[in-house]
Short mmCIF file of C-alpha atoms (C1' of nucleotides) in Angstrom, two decimals:
data_model
loop_
_atom_site.label_atom_id
_atom_site.label_comp_id
_atom_site.label_asym_id
_atom_site.label_seq_id
_atom_site.Cartn_x
_atom_site.Cartn_y
_atom_site.Cartn_z
CA ARG D 1278 -11.65 27.93 3.89
CA LEU D 1279 -13.81 27.89 0.76
CA ARG D 1280 -10.31 25.70 0.10
CA LYS D 1281 -10.40 24.30 2.28
CA TRP D 1282 -13.56 23.17 0.67
CA GLN D 1283 -12.60 22.33 -2.24
CA GLU D 1284 -10.19 20.37 -0.52
CA ARG D 1285 -12.17 18.18 1.15
CA ILE D 1286 -14.38 17.83 -1.58
CA ARG D 1287 -11.38 16.94 -4.19
CA THR D 1288 -10.41 14.92 -2.26
CA LYS D 1289 -13.36 12.73 -0.78
CA ASP D 1290 -13.95 12.46 -4.43
CA ALA D 1291 -10.43 11.24 -5.06
CA GLY D 1292 -10.80 7.97 -2.33
CA GLU D 1293 -13.93 7.61 -4.51
CA ARG D 1294 -13.13 7.46 -7.57
CA ASN D 1295 -10.69 4.96 -5.94
CA LEU D 1296 -12.85 3.21 -3.89
CA GLN D 1297 -14.36 2.60 -6.84
CA PHE D 1298 -12.06 1.85 -9.38
CA ALA D 1299 -10.73 -0.57 -7.25
CA LEU D 1300 -14.29 -2.38 -7.18
CA SER D 1301 -14.43 -2.72 -11.23
CA GLU D 1302 -10.99 -4.23 -11.12
CA ILE D 1303 -12.39 -6.28 -8.48
CA ASP D 1304 -14.74 -7.49 -11.14
CA ARG D 1305 -13.31 -7.66 -13.97
CA MET D 1306 -11.40 -10.33 -12.97
CA ALA D 1307 -13.84 -11.98 -10.58
CA SER D 1308 -15.06 -12.38 -14.24
CA ALA D 1309 -12.47 -13.25 -16.19
CA LEU D 1310 -11.73 -15.67 -13.14
CA GLY D 1311 -15.35 -17.16 -13.45
CA VAL D 1312 -15.79 -16.89 -10.35
CA PRO D 1313 -19.56 -16.78 -7.80
CA ARG D 1314 -20.81 -13.02 -6.88
CA SER D 1315 -20.79 -14.11 -3.13
CA VAL D 1316 -16.84 -14.16 -4.09
CA ARG D 1317 -16.52 -10.77 -5.11
CA GLU D 1318 -18.77 -9.53 -3.27
CA VAL D 1319 -16.84 -11.13 -0.36
CA ALA D 1320 -13.76 -9.58 -1.61
CA SER D 1321 -15.34 -5.88 -2.32
CA VAL D 1322 -15.80 -6.34 1.75
CA LEU D 1323 -12.35 -7.57 2.55
CA TYR D 1324 -11.47 -4.50 0.11
CA ARG D 1325 -12.85 -1.48 2.22
CA ARG D 1326 -11.98 -3.45 5.62
CA ALA D 1327 -8.41 -2.85 3.74
CA LEU D 1328 -9.65 0.91 3.22
CA ASP D 1329 -10.50 1.81 6.81
CA GLU D 1330 -7.84 -0.13 7.99
CA ASP D 1331 -5.02 2.37 6.66
CA LEU D 1332 -3.43 -0.98 4.88
CA ILE D 1333 -3.38 0.75 0.90
CA ARG D 1334 -0.79 2.77 1.42
CA GLY D 1335 2.03 2.25 0.06
CA ARG D 1336 1.22 0.36 -1.68
CA SER D 1337 -0.98 -0.23 -5.29
CA ILE D 1338 -5.07 0.25 -5.42
CA GLU D 1339 -4.72 -2.58 -8.13
CA GLY D 1340 -2.43 -4.76 -5.83
CA VAL D 1341 -4.13 -4.47 -2.69
CA ALA D 1342 -7.67 -5.09 -5.08
CA THR D 1343 -6.05 -8.17 -6.37
CA ALA D 1344 -4.75 -9.88 -3.08
CA CYS D 1345 -8.82 -9.14 -1.94
CA LEU D 1346 -9.97 -11.22 -4.59
CA TYR D 1347 -7.34 -13.92 -4.36
CA ALA D 1348 -8.23 -14.27 -0.61
CA ALA D 1349 -11.56 -14.02 -0.74
CA CYS D 1350 -11.61 -17.24 -3.19
CA ARG D 1351 -9.44 -19.46 -0.97
CA GLN D 1352 -12.27 -17.76 1.34
CA GLU D 1353 -15.66 -19.26 -0.08
CA GLY D 1354 -14.07 -22.42 -0.70
CA ILE D 1355 -13.25 -21.68 -4.88
CA PRO D 1356 -9.70 -21.65 -4.65
CA ARG D 1357 -7.91 -19.72 -7.99
CA SER D 1358 -4.38 -20.21 -7.41
CA LEU D 1359 -2.34 -17.31 -7.77
CA GLU D 1360 -1.30 -18.36 -11.18
CA GLU D 1361 -4.14 -17.48 -12.40
CA VAL D 1362 -5.21 -14.50 -10.33
CA THR D 1363 -1.90 -13.63 -11.97
CA GLU D 1364 -3.41 -14.24 -15.77
CA VAL D 1365 -6.03 -11.44 -15.52
CA ALA D 1366 -4.43 -8.70 -13.35
CA ARG D 1367 -2.27 -6.41 -13.88
CA ILE D 1368 1.15 -7.27 -11.25
CA GLU D 1369 2.97 -9.56 -11.16
CA GLN D 1370 2.80 -12.62 -9.08
CA LYS D 1371 5.05 -11.92 -6.62
CA GLU D 1372 2.82 -8.19 -5.75
CA ILE D 1373 0.12 -10.34 -5.40
CA GLY D 1374 2.23 -12.73 -3.03
CA ARG D 1375 3.09 -10.48 -1.07
CA THR D 1376 -0.21 -8.41 0.05
CA TYR D 1377 -1.70 -11.30 0.07
CA ARG D 1378 0.61 -12.63 2.71
CA TYR D 1379 0.37 -8.16 4.70
CA VAL D 1380 -3.42 -8.02 3.85
CA ALA D 1381 -3.89 -11.27 5.68
CA GLN D 1382 -2.08 -10.57 9.03
CA GLU D 1383 -3.31 -6.90 9.44
CA LEU D 1384 -6.97 -8.41 9.02
CA SER D 1385 -6.65 -11.95 10.96
CA LEU D 1386 -8.28 -13.61 8.07
CA ALA D 1387 -6.86 -16.81 9.63
CA MET D 1388 -6.08 -18.13 6.89
CA GLU D 1389 -5.22 -22.12 6.64
CA PRO D 1390 -4.24 -23.45 3.25
CA THR D 1391 -6.21 -24.38 0.45
CA ASP D 1392 -7.64 -28.15 1.32
CA PRO D 1393 -7.00 -29.55 -2.57
CA LYS D 1394 -10.36 -30.93 -2.59
CA GLU D 1395 -11.28 -27.32 -3.39
CA TYR D 1396 -10.34 -27.51 -6.34
CA LEU D 1397 -11.90 -31.11 -7.52
CA PRO D 1398 -14.61 -30.19 -8.99
CA ARG D 1399 -12.91 -27.74 -10.99
CA PHE D 1400 -10.41 -29.43 -12.95
CA ALA D 1401 -12.88 -32.43 -12.80
CA SER D 1402 -15.75 -30.68 -14.88
CA GLU D 1403 -13.84 -28.86 -17.07
CA LEU D 1404 -12.21 -32.32 -17.76
CA ASP D 1405 -15.88 -33.65 -18.59
CA LEU D 1406 -14.76 -36.39 -15.65
CA SER D 1407 -17.45 -38.07 -13.63
CA GLU D 1408 -18.74 -37.52 -9.61
CA GLU D 1409 -17.10 -41.12 -9.34
CA VAL D 1410 -13.60 -39.93 -10.75
CA ILE D 1411 -14.24 -36.59 -7.98
CA ALA D 1412 -15.41 -39.41 -4.73
CA LYS D 1413 -12.41 -41.04 -6.02
CA ALA D 1414 -10.12 -38.25 -6.38
CA ARG D 1415 -11.14 -37.13 -2.66
CA GLU D 1416 -10.44 -40.50 -1.07
CA LEU D 1417 -6.72 -40.71 -3.09
CA VAL D 1418 -6.31 -36.61 -1.27
CA ASP D 1419 -8.17 -37.49 1.89
CA ALA D 1420 -6.27 -40.26 2.35
CA SER D 1421 -2.40 -39.19 0.83
CA ALA D 1422 -2.70 -35.70 2.74
CA GLU D 1423 -3.25 -38.65 6.49
CA GLN D 1424 0.28 -40.07 5.60
CA GLY D 1425 1.39 -37.23 5.36
CA LEU D 1426 2.39 -36.71 1.73
CA LEU D 1427 0.81 -33.26 1.72
CA SER D 1428 3.14 -31.25 3.62
CA GLY D 1429 5.08 -28.89 1.88
CA LYS D 1430 3.33 -29.69 -1.81
CA SER D 1431 0.87 -27.28 -3.63
CA PRO D 1432 -2.48 -27.80 -3.29
CA SER D 1433 -3.30 -27.52 -7.28
CA GLY D 1434 -0.33 -30.12 -7.74
CA PHE D 1435 -1.54 -32.02 -4.82
CA ALA D 1436 -5.78 -31.74 -6.29
CA ALA D 1437 -4.21 -32.92 -10.51
CA ALA D 1438 -2.49 -35.70 -9.58
CA ALA D 1439 -5.30 -37.24 -7.72
CA ILE D 1440 -7.36 -36.48 -10.10
CA TYR D 1441 -5.46 -38.32 -13.16
CA ALA D 1442 -4.91 -41.10 -10.27
CA ALA D 1443 -8.53 -41.04 -10.44
CA SER D 1444 -8.82 -41.17 -13.46
CA LEU D 1445 -7.35 -43.36 -14.28
CA LEU D 1446 -8.91 -45.88 -11.61
CA CYS D 1447 -12.48 -45.03 -12.72
CA ASN D 1448 -10.84 -45.74 -16.92
CA GLU D 1449 -12.64 -42.51 -17.92
CA LYS D 1450 -8.34 -42.14 -18.90
CA LYS D 1451 -7.46 -38.25 -18.99
CA THR D 1452 -3.38 -37.66 -20.47
CA GLN D 1453 -1.16 -35.70 -17.50
CA ARG D 1454 -0.83 -33.25 -20.15
CA GLU D 1455 -4.85 -33.32 -20.88
CA VAL D 1456 -4.65 -32.53 -16.24
CA ALA D 1457 -1.77 -30.62 -16.61
CA ASP D 1458 -2.96 -28.39 -18.81
CA VAL D 1459 -6.56 -26.81 -16.32
CA ALA D 1460 -4.55 -27.45 -13.11
CA ASN D 1461 -1.66 -25.14 -14.73
CA VAL D 1462 0.68 -27.26 -13.04
CA THR D 1463 3.03 -29.27 -15.88
CA GLU D 1464 2.85 -32.68 -15.64
CA VAL D 1465 5.70 -33.59 -14.08
CA THR D 1466 4.57 -32.42 -10.66
CA ILE D 1467 1.38 -35.31 -11.44
CA ARG D 1468 3.90 -37.63 -12.74
CA ASN D 1469 5.91 -37.51 -9.23
CA ARG D 1470 2.83 -37.32 -6.67
CA TYR D 1471 -0.21 -39.81 -8.84
CA GLN D 1472 1.68 -43.03 -8.19
CA GLU D 1473 2.41 -42.66 -3.85
CA GLN D 1474 -0.51 -40.68 -3.82
CA ILE D 1475 -2.73 -44.29 -4.51
CA GLU D 1476 -0.21 -46.35 -2.70
CA ALA D 1477 -1.38 -44.60 -0.11
CA MET D 1478 -4.71 -45.82 -1.24
CA ASP D 1479 -4.34 -48.88 -1.22
CA LEU D 1480 -2.23 -48.32 2.58
CA GLY D 1481 -5.55 -47.34 3.79
CA ILE D 1482 -8.07 -50.17 2.47
CA MET A 1171 16.82 -40.44 20.41
CA THR A 1172 19.06 -37.80 19.06
CA ASP A 1173 19.28 -34.71 20.01
CA PRO A 1174 18.04 -32.69 17.43
CA LYS A 1175 20.69 -29.94 18.79
CA GLU A 1176 23.62 -31.89 17.71
CA THR A 1177 22.30 -31.84 14.33
CA ILE A 1178 22.58 -28.25 13.84
CA ASN A 1179 25.05 -27.15 11.13
CA ILE A 1180 26.36 -23.76 10.36
CA GLU A 1181 25.08 -22.80 6.73
CA ASN A 1182 26.41 -18.97 5.96
CA VAL A 1183 27.96 -16.81 8.73
CA VAL A 1184 27.59 -13.18 7.70
CA ALA A 1185 29.29 -10.15 8.79
CA SER A 1186 30.32 -6.41 9.15
CA THR A 1187 33.29 -4.63 9.62
CA GLY A 1188 35.36 -1.41 7.97
CA ILE A 1189 38.92 -0.21 7.61
CA GLY A 1190 38.90 3.27 8.78
CA GLN A 1191 39.89 4.51 5.74
CA GLU A 1192 37.77 5.72 2.05
CA LEU A 1193 38.17 4.15 -0.68
CA ASP A 1194 38.30 4.90 -4.68
CA LEU A 1195 36.84 1.69 -5.53
CA GLN A 1196 37.65 2.20 -9.56
CA SER A 1197 40.90 2.15 -9.10
CA VAL A 1198 40.47 -0.74 -6.31
CA ALA A 1199 38.73 -2.89 -9.34
CA MET A 1200 41.25 -1.84 -11.76
CA ASP A 1201 44.16 -4.15 -9.68
CA LEU A 1202 42.06 -6.16 -7.34
CA GLU A 1203 42.36 -9.46 -9.72
CA GLY A 1204 38.86 -11.02 -9.50
CA ALA A 1205 36.95 -8.17 -8.65
CA ASP A 1206 33.18 -7.36 -9.41
CA TYR A 1207 32.33 -3.18 -9.52
CA ASP A 1208 29.47 -2.36 -11.46
CA PRO A 1209 28.38 0.64 -9.79
CA GLU A 1210 25.26 1.35 -12.19
CA GLN A 1211 23.86 -2.19 -10.77
CA PHE A 1212 25.44 -2.00 -7.73
CA PRO A 1213 27.56 0.23 -4.95
CA GLY A 1214 29.94 -1.84 -3.79
CA LEU A 1215 32.66 -3.75 -5.37
CA VAL A 1216 32.36 -7.68 -5.21
CA TYR A 1217 34.83 -9.96 -4.46
CA ARG A 1218 35.41 -13.05 -3.16
CA THR A 1219 37.85 -15.48 -1.31
CA GLN A 1220 38.32 -18.78 -2.10
CA ASN A 1221 39.45 -20.59 1.22
CA PRO A 1222 37.87 -19.73 3.34
CA LYS A 1223 34.77 -19.01 0.56
CA SER A 1224 32.95 -16.32 0.77
CA ALA A 1225 32.42 -12.81 -0.70
CA ALA A 1226 32.79 -9.53 0.32
CA LEU A 1227 31.00 -6.15 -0.17
CA ILE A 1228 33.66 -2.89 -0.56
CA PHE A 1229 32.19 0.00 -0.27
CA ARG A 1230 33.38 3.39 -1.43
CA SER A 1231 33.14 4.47 2.90
CA GLY A 1232 35.51 2.26 3.74
CA LYS A 1233 32.70 -0.21 4.98
CA ILE A 1234 32.49 -4.42 4.11
CA VAL A 1235 30.34 -6.87 4.47
CA CYS A 1236 31.27 -10.21 4.54
CA THR A 1237 29.13 -13.32 3.17
CA GLY A 1238 29.16 -16.80 2.68
CA ALA A 1239 31.41 -18.12 5.73
CA LYS A 1240 30.71 -21.37 7.02
CA SER A 1241 31.47 -20.20 10.27
CA THR A 1242 32.41 -16.82 12.52
CA GLU A 1243 35.92 -18.00 12.86
CA ASP A 1244 36.51 -18.53 8.47
CA VAL A 1245 34.47 -14.77 8.49
CA HIS A 1246 38.08 -13.67 9.95
CA GLU A 1247 40.14 -15.52 8.16
CA SER A 1248 38.33 -14.23 5.39
CA LEU A 1249 38.32 -11.08 6.55
CA ARG A 1250 42.08 -11.64 7.33
CA ILE A 1251 42.76 -12.56 3.73
CA VAL A 1252 40.88 -9.67 2.30
CA PHE A 1253 42.36 -6.81 4.81
CA ASP A 1254 45.77 -7.84 3.53
CA LYS A 1255 44.29 -8.03 -0.16
CA LEU A 1256 44.00 -4.10 0.32
CA ARG A 1257 46.99 -3.92 1.93
CA GLU A 1258 49.13 -5.00 -0.65
CA LEU A 1259 47.58 -2.63 -2.89
CA ASP A 1260 49.37 0.34 -0.10
CA ILE A 1261 45.48 0.87 1.55
CA LYS A 1262 45.74 1.53 4.75
CA VAL A 1263 43.88 -1.24 7.00
CA GLU A 1264 43.72 -1.04 10.51
CA ASP A 1265 45.49 -3.07 12.46
CA GLU A 1266 41.96 -5.45 13.91
CA PRO A 1267 39.32 -3.59 12.55
CA GLU A 1268 35.89 -4.17 14.83
CA ILE A 1269 33.95 -7.48 13.10
CA VAL A 1270 30.51 -7.49 13.93
CA VAL A 1271 28.72 -10.92 12.64
CA GLN A 1272 24.83 -9.74 11.54
CA ASN A 1273 23.40 -12.92 10.58
CA ILE A 1274 23.87 -17.04 10.88
CA VAL A 1275 21.98 -19.40 8.61
CA THR A 1276 22.04 -23.14 10.70
CA SER A 1277 20.56 -25.73 9.53
CA ALA A 1278 18.85 -28.48 11.02
CA ASP A 1279 17.02 -31.28 11.52
CA LEU A 1280 14.58 -32.93 14.61
CA GLY A 1281 14.54 -36.54 12.65
CA HIS A 1282 10.44 -36.60 12.47
CA GLN A 1283 8.56 -36.34 9.55
CA LEU A 1284 6.14 -33.41 10.36
CA ASN A 1285 2.31 -32.80 9.31
CA LEU A 1286 2.49 -28.95 8.19
CA ASN A 1287 -0.75 -27.68 8.47
CA ALA A 1288 -1.73 -29.66 12.16
CA ILE A 1289 1.39 -27.48 13.08
CA ALA A 1290 0.76 -24.32 11.43
CA ILE A 1291 -2.76 -24.68 13.54
CA GLY A 1292 -1.40 -25.62 16.11
CA LEU A 1293 1.12 -23.22 17.21
CA GLY A 1294 -1.27 -20.45 15.86
CA LEU A 1295 -2.05 -19.20 12.00
CA GLU A 1296 -2.07 -15.73 13.35
CA ASN A 1297 2.18 -16.86 14.54
CA ILE A 1298 3.01 -18.49 10.85
CA GLU A 1299 3.49 -18.58 7.90
CA TYR A 1300 2.65 -21.67 5.56
CA GLU A 1301 1.38 -20.73 2.03
CA PRO A 1302 2.55 -24.59 -0.12
CA GLU A 1303 1.42 -22.82 -2.30
CA GLN A 1304 3.90 -19.63 -2.64
CA PHE A 1305 6.63 -22.24 -0.52
CA PRO A 1306 7.11 -25.16 0.70
CA GLY A 1307 8.91 -24.06 3.95
CA LEU A 1308 5.85 -22.99 6.90
CA VAL A 1309 8.14 -19.51 8.90
CA TYR A 1310 8.21 -19.42 12.17
CA ARG A 1311 8.65 -16.09 13.69
CA LEU A 1312 10.70 -17.43 17.71
CA ASP A 1313 10.35 -14.09 19.83
CA GLY A 1314 13.46 -15.71 21.48
CA PRO A 1315 16.12 -15.95 20.50
CA GLU A 1316 14.69 -13.40 17.89
CA VAL A 1317 15.10 -15.92 14.77
CA VAL A 1318 13.23 -16.56 11.78
CA ALA A 1319 12.84 -20.50 11.65
CA LEU A 1320 11.61 -22.76 8.32
CA LEU A 1321 10.65 -25.57 9.07
CA PHE A 1322 9.58 -28.00 6.36
CA GLY A 1323 7.13 -31.76 6.21
CA SER A 1324 10.90 -34.01 5.81
CA GLY A 1325 11.93 -32.78 9.46
CA LYS A 1326 14.96 -30.59 8.18
CA LEU A 1327 14.85 -27.03 8.90
CA VAL A 1328 17.28 -23.36 8.63
CA ILE A 1329 17.25 -20.56 11.07
CA THR A 1330 18.57 -17.99 10.22
CA GLY A 1331 18.41 -14.41 11.37
CA GLY A 1332 20.52 -14.96 15.07
CA LYS A 1333 24.25 -13.87 15.69
CA GLU A 1334 25.34 -16.22 17.47
CA PRO A 1335 25.34 -19.92 17.16
CA GLU A 1336 23.60 -20.39 20.75
CA ASP A 1337 20.86 -18.87 18.94
CA ALA A 1338 20.30 -21.56 16.75
CA GLU A 1339 19.99 -24.11 19.40
CA LYS A 1340 17.75 -21.99 21.12
CA ALA A 1341 15.62 -21.64 18.77
CA VAL A 1342 16.10 -25.54 18.33
CA ASP A 1343 15.15 -26.66 21.83
CA LYS A 1344 11.62 -24.40 22.09
CA ILE A 1345 11.00 -25.08 18.37
CA VAL A 1346 11.09 -29.32 19.96
CA SER A 1347 9.39 -28.38 23.21
CA ARG A 1348 6.08 -27.00 21.64
CA LEU A 1349 5.64 -28.84 18.99
CA GLU A 1350 6.63 -32.04 21.63
CA GLU A 1351 3.45 -29.77 23.94
CA LEU A 1352 0.94 -29.51 20.72
CA GLY A 1353 2.31 -33.54 20.10
CA LEU A 1354 2.96 -32.95 16.87
CA LEU A 1355 5.98 -34.16 16.77
CA GLU A 1356 5.93 -37.94 15.98
"C1'" DG F 186 10.46 -0.73 -1.92
"C1'" DC F 187 14.63 -1.97 -4.75
"C1'" DT F 188 19.79 -3.21 -6.12
"C1'" DT F 189 23.71 -7.44 -4.73
"C1'" DT F 190 26.07 -11.45 -1.67
"C1'" DA F 191 25.89 -16.37 0.45
"C1'" DA F 192 23.15 -20.55 2.20
"C1'" DA F 193 20.03 -23.93 3.82
"C1'" DA F 194 15.93 -26.82 3.04
"C1'" DA F 195 11.93 -28.53 -1.36
"C1'" DG F 196 8.46 -27.49 -3.87
"C1'" DT F 197 8.16 -26.61 -8.27
"C1'" DA F 198 9.26 -25.37 -13.52
"C1'" DA F 199 12.05 -24.91 -17.72
"C1'" DC F 200 15.50 -25.69 -20.57
"C1'" DG F 201 18.15 -29.31 -22.98
"C1'" DT F 202 19.37 -34.05 -24.64
"C1'" DA I 1155 11.34 -39.21 -19.26
"C1'" DC I 1156 15.58 -38.02 -17.32
"C1'" DG I 1157 19.38 -34.69 -16.15
"C1'" DT I 1158 20.51 -29.64 -15.18
"C1'" DT I 1159 19.85 -24.89 -13.70
"C1'" DA I 1160 16.96 -21.78 -11.82
"C1'" DC I 1161 12.99 -19.38 -8.82
"C1'" DT I 1162 9.80 -19.72 -4.87
"C1'" DT I 1163 10.74 -18.34 1.43
"C1'" DT I 1164 13.29 -16.46 5.09
"C1'" DC I 1165 17.80 -12.87 7.91
"C1'" DA I 1166 21.83 -9.74 7.98
"C1'" DA I 1167 24.48 -4.88 6.53
"C1'" DA I 1168 26.80 -1.76 3.23
"C1'" DA I 1169 25.40 3.17 -0.53
"C1'" DG I 1170 22.49 5.08 -3.11
"C1'" DC I 1171 18.37 6.07 -5.99
#
DNA sequence: GCTTTAAAAAGTAACGT
DNA sequence: ACGTTACTTTCAAAAGC
């Protein structure tokens, strides 16, 4: 009786402490990633849902919290790549990706692949590129995606190539290295795609 | 039109068997040249055959896993070689241990580029996994046959999880007809 | 869940030259 | 800017942690 009561309090306290820990971790990572408060709120809601659905069993709180934040960024249209999330997380990328897939499946999140265009504003802003470059990059992404060049390619690499190509076309040139650095991809990836994106857009015009 | 089924190629066959005899892997490792055995790392002894090319994992219990062969025929040939090698070490091996194929990996080509984004939505996001940031292939789990297909933008695909070559053919037929009814082939 | 084996697909990354 | 090597994903079995 008394022991059971104490146990319930203990369990409740532990659960409450774990939830607070998860939410504070989401807050910490969200701040480090520089995403708006709305994303943290969506991530928190996802985490509570995961908790309600018992998805934490056999997984780390840290992992589920991180996966929820990654999913929330995507749902809110301001994606952070797994690599970027990993930089502020305390678990490895492979585990974040695996947990994200599990949570997305169990909560029926119906996540569509990230649209490369959602990366454009951030990349352009970090490179001090104009609105004109963003518009041109959008054209490049749409034209090349329409011609089937997007299948299988990483959204951030695709966006990076479009930003680089657009900066050339708009006479606001940035080097491949500068674009690669803000996008967290290699110069090789940009080099391998920007040319065909320009060709795709020229064909479409 | 080339039937995509004609492009199916078996890339790997995994099978298990057993000699019905316990083994002292430490001594087998000493006597069998080319054997890799590091019990700290993995409980099985690794023995590779050259013709056909394959790798056999031999366990203390006498059970053996063979992988890397390009056909069911090659699996039997590889294991025949392994059995004979063990017999040379004066280890008793049944005449014809039962060999069970556990998995067949095949590749094929649908002959058309694929719009994976459209296919992901067409097949239903809840039925597939497509995370191009992590892997370029779209993962599609079929009900019958029970196999997993990896679809690529090039139109090529990998089918794994099947236990017989027919599973891959059935899978390709199902995938082709599903994509056709969705109007996403070609 | 992990450890090991093999194999394909295509993309990306990290080396060295 | 090459080339090479290697990692990502899927699958199954084995014995043991």
